[in-house]
Tab-separated table of C-alpha atoms (C1' of nucleotides) and ligand atoms in Angstrom:
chain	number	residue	atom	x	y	z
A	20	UNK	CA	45.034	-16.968	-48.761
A	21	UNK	CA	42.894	-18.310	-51.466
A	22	UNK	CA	39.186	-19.005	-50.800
A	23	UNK	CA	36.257	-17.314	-49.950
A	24	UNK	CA	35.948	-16.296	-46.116
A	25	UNK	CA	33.216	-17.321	-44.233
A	26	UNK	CA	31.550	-13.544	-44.231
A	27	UNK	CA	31.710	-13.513	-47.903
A	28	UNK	CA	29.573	-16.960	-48.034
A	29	UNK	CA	27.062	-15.299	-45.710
A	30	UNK	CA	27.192	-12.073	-47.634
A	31	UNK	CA	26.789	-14.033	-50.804
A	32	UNK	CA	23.549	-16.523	-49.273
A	33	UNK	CA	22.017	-13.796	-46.713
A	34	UNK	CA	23.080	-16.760	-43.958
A	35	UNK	CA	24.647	-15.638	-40.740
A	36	UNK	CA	27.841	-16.499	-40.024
A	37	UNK	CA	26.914	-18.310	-36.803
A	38	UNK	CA	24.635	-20.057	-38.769
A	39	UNK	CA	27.139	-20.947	-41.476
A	40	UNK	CA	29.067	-22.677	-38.063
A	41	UNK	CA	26.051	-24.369	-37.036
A	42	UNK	CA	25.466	-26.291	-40.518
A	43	UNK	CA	28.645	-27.423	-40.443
A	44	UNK	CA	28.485	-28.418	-37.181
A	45	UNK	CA	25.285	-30.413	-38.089
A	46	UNK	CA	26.987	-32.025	-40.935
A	47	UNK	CA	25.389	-30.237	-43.870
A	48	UNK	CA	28.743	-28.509	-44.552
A	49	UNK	CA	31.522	-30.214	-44.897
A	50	UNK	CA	34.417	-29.426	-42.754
A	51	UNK	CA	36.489	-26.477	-44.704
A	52	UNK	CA	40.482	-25.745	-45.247
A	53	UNK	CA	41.932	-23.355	-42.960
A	54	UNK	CA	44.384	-21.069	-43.508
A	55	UNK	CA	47.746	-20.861	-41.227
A	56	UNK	CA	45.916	-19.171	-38.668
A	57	UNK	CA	42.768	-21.112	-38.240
A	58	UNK	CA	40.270	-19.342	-40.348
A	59	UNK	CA	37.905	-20.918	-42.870
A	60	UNK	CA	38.225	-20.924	-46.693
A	61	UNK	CA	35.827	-22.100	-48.877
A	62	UNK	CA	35.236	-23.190	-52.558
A	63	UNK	CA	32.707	-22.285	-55.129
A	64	UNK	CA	31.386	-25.814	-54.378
A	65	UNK	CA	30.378	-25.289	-50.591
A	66	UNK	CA	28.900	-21.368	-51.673
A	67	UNK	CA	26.557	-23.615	-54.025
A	68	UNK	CA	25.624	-25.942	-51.272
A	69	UNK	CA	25.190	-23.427	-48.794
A	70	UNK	CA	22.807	-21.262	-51.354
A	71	UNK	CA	21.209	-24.751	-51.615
A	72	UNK	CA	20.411	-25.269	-47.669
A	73	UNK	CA	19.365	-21.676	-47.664
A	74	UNK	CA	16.629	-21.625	-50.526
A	75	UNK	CA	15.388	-25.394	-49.249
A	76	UNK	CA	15.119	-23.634	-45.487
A	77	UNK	CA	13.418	-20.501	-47.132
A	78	UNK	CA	10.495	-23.114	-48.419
A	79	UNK	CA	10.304	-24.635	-44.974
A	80	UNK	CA	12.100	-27.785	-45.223
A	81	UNK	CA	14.117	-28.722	-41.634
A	82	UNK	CA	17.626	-29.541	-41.659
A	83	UNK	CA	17.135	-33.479	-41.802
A	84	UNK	CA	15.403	-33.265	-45.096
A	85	UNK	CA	17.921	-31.154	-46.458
A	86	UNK	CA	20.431	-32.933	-45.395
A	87	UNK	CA	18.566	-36.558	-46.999
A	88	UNK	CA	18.459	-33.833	-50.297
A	89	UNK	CA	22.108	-33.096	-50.707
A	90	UNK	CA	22.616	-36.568	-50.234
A	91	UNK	CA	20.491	-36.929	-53.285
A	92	UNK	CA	22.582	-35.031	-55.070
A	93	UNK	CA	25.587	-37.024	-54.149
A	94	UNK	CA	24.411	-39.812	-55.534
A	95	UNK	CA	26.067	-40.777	-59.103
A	96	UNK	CA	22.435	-41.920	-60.402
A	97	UNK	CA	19.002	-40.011	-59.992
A	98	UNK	CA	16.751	-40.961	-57.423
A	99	UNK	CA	13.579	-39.343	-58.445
A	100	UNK	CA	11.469	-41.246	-56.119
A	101	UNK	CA	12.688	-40.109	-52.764
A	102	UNK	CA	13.299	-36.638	-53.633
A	103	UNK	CA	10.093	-36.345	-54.892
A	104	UNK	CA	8.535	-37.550	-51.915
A	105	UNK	CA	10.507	-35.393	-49.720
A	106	UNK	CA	8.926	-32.178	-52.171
A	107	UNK	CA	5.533	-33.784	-51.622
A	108	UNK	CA	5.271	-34.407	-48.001
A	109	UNK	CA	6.583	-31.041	-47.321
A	110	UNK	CA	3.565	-29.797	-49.781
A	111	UNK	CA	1.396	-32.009	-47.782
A	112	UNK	CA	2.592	-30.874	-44.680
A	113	UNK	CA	1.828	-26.949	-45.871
A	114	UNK	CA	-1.109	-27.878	-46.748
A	115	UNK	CA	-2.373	-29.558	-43.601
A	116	UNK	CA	-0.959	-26.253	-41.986
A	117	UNK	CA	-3.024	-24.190	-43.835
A	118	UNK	CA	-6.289	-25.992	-42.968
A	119	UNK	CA	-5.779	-25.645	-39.449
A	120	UNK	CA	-4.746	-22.432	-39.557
A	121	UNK	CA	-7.883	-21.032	-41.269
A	122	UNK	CA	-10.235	-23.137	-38.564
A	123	UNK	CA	-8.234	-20.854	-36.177
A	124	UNK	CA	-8.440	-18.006	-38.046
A	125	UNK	CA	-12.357	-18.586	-38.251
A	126	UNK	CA	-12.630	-19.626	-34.577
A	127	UNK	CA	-10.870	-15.957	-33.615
A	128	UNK	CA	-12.865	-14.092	-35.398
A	129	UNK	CA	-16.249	-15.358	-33.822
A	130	UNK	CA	-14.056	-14.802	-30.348
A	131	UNK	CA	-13.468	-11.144	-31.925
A	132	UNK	CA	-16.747	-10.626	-32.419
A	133	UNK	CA	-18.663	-11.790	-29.481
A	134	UNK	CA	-18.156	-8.800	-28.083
A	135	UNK	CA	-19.166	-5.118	-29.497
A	136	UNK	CA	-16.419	-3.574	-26.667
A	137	UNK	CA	-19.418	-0.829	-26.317
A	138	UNK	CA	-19.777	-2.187	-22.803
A	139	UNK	CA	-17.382	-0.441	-20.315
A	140	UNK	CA	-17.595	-1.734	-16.880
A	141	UNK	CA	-18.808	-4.923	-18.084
A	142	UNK	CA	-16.478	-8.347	-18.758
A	143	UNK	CA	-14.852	-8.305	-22.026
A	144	UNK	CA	-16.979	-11.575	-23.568
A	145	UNK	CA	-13.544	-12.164	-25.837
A	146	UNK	CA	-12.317	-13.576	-22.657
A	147	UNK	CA	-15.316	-15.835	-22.262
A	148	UNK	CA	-15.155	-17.078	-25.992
A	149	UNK	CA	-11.694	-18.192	-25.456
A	150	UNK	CA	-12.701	-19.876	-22.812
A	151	UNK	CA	-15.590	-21.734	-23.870
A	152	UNK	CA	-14.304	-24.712	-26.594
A	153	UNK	CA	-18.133	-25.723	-26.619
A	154	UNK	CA	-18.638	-22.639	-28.386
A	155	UNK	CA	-16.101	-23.222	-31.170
A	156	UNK	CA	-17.726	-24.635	-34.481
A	157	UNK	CA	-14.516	-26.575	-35.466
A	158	UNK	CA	-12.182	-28.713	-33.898
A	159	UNK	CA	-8.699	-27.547	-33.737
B	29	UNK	CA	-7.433	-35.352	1.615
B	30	UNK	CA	-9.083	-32.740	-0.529
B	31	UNK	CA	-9.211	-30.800	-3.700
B	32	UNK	CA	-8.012	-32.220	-7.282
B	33	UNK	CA	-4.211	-34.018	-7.726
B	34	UNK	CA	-2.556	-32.801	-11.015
B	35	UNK	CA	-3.420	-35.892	-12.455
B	36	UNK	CA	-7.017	-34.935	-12.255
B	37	UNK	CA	-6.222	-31.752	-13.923
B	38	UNK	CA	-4.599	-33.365	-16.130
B	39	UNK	CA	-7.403	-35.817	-17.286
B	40	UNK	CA	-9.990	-33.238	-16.979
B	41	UNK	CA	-8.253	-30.536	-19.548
B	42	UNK	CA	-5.906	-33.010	-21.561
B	43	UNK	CA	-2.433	-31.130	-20.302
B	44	UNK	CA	0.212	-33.136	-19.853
B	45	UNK	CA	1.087	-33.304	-15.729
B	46	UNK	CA	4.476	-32.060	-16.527
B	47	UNK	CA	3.377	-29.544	-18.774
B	48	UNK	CA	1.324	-28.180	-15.727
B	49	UNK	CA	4.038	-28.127	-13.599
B	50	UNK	CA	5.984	-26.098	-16.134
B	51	UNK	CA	2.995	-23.984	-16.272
B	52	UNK	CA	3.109	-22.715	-12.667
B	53	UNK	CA	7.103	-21.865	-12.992
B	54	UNK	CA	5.763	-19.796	-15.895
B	55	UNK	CA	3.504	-17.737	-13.307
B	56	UNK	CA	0.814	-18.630	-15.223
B	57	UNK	CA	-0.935	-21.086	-12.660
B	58	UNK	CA	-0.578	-20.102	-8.511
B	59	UNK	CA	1.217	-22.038	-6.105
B	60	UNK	CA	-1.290	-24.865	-5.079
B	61	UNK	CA	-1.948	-25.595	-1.983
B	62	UNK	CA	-0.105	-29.049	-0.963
B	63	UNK	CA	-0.527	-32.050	1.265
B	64	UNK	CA	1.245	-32.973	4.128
B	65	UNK	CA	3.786	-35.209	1.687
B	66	UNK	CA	4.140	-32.410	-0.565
B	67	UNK	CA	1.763	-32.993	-3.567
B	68	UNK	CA	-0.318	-30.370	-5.333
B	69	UNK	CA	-3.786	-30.044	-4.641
B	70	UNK	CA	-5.925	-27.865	-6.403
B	71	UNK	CA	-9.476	-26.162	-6.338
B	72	UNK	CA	-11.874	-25.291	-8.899
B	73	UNK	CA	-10.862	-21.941	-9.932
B	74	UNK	CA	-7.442	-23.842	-10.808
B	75	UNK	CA	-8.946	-26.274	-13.387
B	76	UNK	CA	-11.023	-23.295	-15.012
B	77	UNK	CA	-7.916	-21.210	-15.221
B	78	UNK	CA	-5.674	-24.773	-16.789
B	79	UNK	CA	-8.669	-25.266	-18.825
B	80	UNK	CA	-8.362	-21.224	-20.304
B	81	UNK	CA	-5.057	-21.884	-20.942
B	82	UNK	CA	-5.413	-24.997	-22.655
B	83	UNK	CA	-7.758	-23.548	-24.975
B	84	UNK	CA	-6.060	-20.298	-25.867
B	85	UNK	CA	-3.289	-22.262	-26.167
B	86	UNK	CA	-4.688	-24.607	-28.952
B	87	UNK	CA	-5.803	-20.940	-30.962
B	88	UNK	CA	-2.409	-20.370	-31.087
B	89	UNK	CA	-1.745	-18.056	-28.384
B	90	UNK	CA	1.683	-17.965	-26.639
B	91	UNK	CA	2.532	-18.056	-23.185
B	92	UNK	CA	2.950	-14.478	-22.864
B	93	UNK	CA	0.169	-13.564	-24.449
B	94	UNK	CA	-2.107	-15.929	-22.556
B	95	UNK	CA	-0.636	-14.534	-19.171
B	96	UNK	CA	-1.636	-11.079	-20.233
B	97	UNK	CA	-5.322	-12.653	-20.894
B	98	UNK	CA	-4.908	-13.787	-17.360
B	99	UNK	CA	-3.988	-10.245	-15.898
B	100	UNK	CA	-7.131	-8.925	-17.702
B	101	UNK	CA	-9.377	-11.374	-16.527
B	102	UNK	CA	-8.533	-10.197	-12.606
B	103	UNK	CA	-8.721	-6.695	-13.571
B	104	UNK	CA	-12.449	-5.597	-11.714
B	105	UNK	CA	-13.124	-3.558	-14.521
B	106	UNK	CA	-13.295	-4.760	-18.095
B	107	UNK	CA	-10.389	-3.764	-20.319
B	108	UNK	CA	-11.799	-4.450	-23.841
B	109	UNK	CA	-9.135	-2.757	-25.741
B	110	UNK	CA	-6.073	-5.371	-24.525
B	111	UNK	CA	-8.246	-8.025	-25.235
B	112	UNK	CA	-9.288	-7.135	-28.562
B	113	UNK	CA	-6.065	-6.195	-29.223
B	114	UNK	CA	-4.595	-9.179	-28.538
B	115	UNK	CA	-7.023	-11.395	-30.228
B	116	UNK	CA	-6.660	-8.826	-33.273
B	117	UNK	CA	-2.793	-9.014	-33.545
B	118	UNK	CA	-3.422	-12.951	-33.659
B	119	UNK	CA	-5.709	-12.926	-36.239
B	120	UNK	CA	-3.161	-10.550	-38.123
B	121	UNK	CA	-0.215	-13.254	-37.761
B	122	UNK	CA	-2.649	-16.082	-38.437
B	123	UNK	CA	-3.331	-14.441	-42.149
B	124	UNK	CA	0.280	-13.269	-42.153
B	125	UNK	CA	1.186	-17.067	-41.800
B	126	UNK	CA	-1.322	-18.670	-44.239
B	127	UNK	CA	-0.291	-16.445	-46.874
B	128	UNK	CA	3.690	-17.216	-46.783
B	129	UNK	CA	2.409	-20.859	-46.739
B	130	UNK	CA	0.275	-20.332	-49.740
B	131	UNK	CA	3.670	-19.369	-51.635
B	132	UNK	CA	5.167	-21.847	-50.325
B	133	UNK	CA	2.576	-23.988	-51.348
B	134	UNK	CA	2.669	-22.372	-54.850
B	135	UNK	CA	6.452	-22.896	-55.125
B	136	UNK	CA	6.208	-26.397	-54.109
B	137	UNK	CA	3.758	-27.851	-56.520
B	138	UNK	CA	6.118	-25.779	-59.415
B	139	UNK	CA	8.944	-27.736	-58.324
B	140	UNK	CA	7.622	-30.841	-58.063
B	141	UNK	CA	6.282	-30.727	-61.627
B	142	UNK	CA	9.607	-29.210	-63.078
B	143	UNK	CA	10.570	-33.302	-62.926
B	144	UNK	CA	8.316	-35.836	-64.713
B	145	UNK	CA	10.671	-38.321	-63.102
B	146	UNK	CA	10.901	-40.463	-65.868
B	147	UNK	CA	14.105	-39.880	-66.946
B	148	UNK	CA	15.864	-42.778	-64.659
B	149	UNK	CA	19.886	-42.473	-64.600
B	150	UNK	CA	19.319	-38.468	-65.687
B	151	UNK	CA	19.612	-36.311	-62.196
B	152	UNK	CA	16.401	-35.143	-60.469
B	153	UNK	CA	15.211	-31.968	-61.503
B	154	UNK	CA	13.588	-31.377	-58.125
B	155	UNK	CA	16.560	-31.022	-57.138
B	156	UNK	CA	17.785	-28.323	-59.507
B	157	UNK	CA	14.492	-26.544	-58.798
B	158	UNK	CA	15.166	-26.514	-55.286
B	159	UNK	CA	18.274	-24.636	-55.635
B	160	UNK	CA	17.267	-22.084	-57.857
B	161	UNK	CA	15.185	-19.185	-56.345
B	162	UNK	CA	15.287	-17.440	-59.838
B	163	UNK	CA	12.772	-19.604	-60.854
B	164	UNK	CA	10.477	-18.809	-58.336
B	165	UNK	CA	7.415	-16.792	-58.970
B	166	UNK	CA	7.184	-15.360	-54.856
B	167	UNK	CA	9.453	-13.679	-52.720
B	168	UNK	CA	9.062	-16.297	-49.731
C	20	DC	C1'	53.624	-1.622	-38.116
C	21	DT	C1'	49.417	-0.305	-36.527
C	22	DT	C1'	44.634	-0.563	-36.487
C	23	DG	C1'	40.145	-2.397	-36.617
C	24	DA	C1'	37.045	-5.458	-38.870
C	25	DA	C1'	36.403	-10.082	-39.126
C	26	DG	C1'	37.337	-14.401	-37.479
C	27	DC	C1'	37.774	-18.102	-33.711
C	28	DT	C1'	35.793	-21.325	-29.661
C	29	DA	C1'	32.785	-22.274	-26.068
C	30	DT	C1'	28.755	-21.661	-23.667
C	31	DA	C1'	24.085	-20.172	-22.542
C	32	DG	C1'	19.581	-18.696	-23.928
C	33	DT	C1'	15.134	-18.738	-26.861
C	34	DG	C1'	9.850	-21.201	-26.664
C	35	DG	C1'	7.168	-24.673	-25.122
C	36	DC	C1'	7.507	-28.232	-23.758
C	37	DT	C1'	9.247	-33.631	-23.211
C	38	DG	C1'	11.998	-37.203	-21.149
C	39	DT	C1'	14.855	-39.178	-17.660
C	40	DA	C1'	16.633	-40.551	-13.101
C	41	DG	C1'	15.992	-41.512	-8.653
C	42	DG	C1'	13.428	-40.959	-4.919
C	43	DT	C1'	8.716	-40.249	-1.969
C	44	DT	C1'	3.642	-40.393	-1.062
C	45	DG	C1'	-1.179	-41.836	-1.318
C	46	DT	C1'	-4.479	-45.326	-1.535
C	47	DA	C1'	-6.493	-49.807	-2.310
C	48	DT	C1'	-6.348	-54.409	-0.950
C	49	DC	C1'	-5.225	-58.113	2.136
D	28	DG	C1'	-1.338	-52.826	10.240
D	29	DA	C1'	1.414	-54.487	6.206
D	30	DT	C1'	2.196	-54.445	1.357
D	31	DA	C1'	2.062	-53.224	-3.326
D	32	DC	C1'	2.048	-50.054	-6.850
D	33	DA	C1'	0.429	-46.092	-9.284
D	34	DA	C1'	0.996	-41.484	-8.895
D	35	DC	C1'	3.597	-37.992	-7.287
D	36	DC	C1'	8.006	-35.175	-6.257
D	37	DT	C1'	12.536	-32.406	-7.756
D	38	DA	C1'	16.152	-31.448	-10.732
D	39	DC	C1'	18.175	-31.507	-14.850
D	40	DA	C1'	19.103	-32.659	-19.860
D	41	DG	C1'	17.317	-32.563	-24.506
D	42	DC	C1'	14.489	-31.042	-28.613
D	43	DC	C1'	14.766	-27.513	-33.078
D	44	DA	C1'	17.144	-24.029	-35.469
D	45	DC	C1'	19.195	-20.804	-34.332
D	46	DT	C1'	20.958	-16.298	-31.662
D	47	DA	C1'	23.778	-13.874	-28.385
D	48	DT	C1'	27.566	-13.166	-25.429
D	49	DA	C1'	32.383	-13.169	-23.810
D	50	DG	C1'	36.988	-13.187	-24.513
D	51	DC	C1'	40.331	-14.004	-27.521
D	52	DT	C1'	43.178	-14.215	-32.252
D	53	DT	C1'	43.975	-13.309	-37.162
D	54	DC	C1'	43.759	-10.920	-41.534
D	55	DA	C1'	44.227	-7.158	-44.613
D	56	DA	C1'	44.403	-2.342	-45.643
D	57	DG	C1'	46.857	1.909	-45.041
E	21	ZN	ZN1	-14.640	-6.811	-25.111
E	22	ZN	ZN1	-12.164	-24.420	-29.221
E	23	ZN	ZN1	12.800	-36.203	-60.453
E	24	ZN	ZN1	12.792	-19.126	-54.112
DNA sequence: CTTGAAGCTATAGTGGCTGTAGGTTGTATC
DNA sequence: GATACAACCTACAGCCACTATAGCTTCAAG
């Protein structure tokens, strides 16, 4: 039967074939032809979408936003505005991320170095510095 | 009759009450004592150990993690190497994580500029952009 | 025509909670 | 002592984006 099989597509877009299920069931895939027997087949069309979903996931988008993207691209006439707010809050989003993370990132080192580990048979004072928020220079 | 309800706990260290409860089938809070009607009451050494958890929890740590924290803080002697270790291999994934989302970042702000969004009626080239990872400048 | 890889559905599990339903208990006020 | 009502209880379903398992059927090559 015509058609690529549903391995090939996640050969072709490093997606797993359970995976592959799971978009459709979520509606990002359309449902496919079968052949006699019950088996999927699909067209160039769904390999593009499905490289689509896979590069938007790889940059951290969730599967609503995708799913507002492709239908974006549905649309006869551009819409610029929306899917260039969905870019930006996900690049506001990252960056928020990445503030927080380096406060923690900060905050464990400190922890790290509170104690010199020279001191056997005394508490480990990492396990005090996690405790102790008071000691913590930033909130998180 | 005495000790502190889980609301108190709750107040006290900003945990949700049914996150506590969820807590203690994780093992990582004991069995409270409880009153005649069956509610929890707990002790001091309770809100100190809800109020470690909390904390480590807001570095980042996970559950499992946090219960091994636990384990060392019990231990008599002081284990310094599983608790530098620990804090260590969280630092590690911290800078792991902020530099994927740096690429991200990077990736992002290319592919919001590929489209001066001027164009109305011509199709998005956000979206484009999105689709195609051989324009990007990171592996991500 | 046989074999075995690949496909199918349905269901449960992951982490770290959150939310709901439907009932019980504790405490303050009268 | 009665009443009201917030707080508590258990048990279970749901969240996200998958992943894993079990038990079965189909496809394609030799
Ligand atoms: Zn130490
Ligand atoms: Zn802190
Ligand atoms: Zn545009
Ligand atoms: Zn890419």
């Amino acid at each position: 039967m015509q058609g690529h099989s549903i391995g090939l597509l996640s050969k072709r877009t490093g997606v797993k074939v359970t995976t592959i299920r799971y978009y459709e069931g979520r509606g990002l895939l359309p449902d496919p032809g079968r052949t006699g027997g019950g088996q999927r087949r699909y067209g160039d069309a769904e390999l593009d979408r499905l490289s689509f979903i896979a590069h938007a996931r790889q940059l951290g988008f969730d599967l609503d936003a995708i799913a507002e993207l492709i239908a974006l691209q549905e649309t006869p006439h551009a819409a610029h505005g929306d899917a260039h707010r969905i870019a930006k809050d996900r690049i506001i989003e990252i960056r928020d991320r990445i503030a927080r993370l380096r406060r923690l990132e900060a905050e464990l080192v400190r922890v790290v170095k509170s104690c010199d580990g020279q001191s056997d048979g005394q508490p480990c004072r990492v396990l005090n510095a996690l405790a102790d928020h008071q000691a913590c220079e930033s909130e998180h």
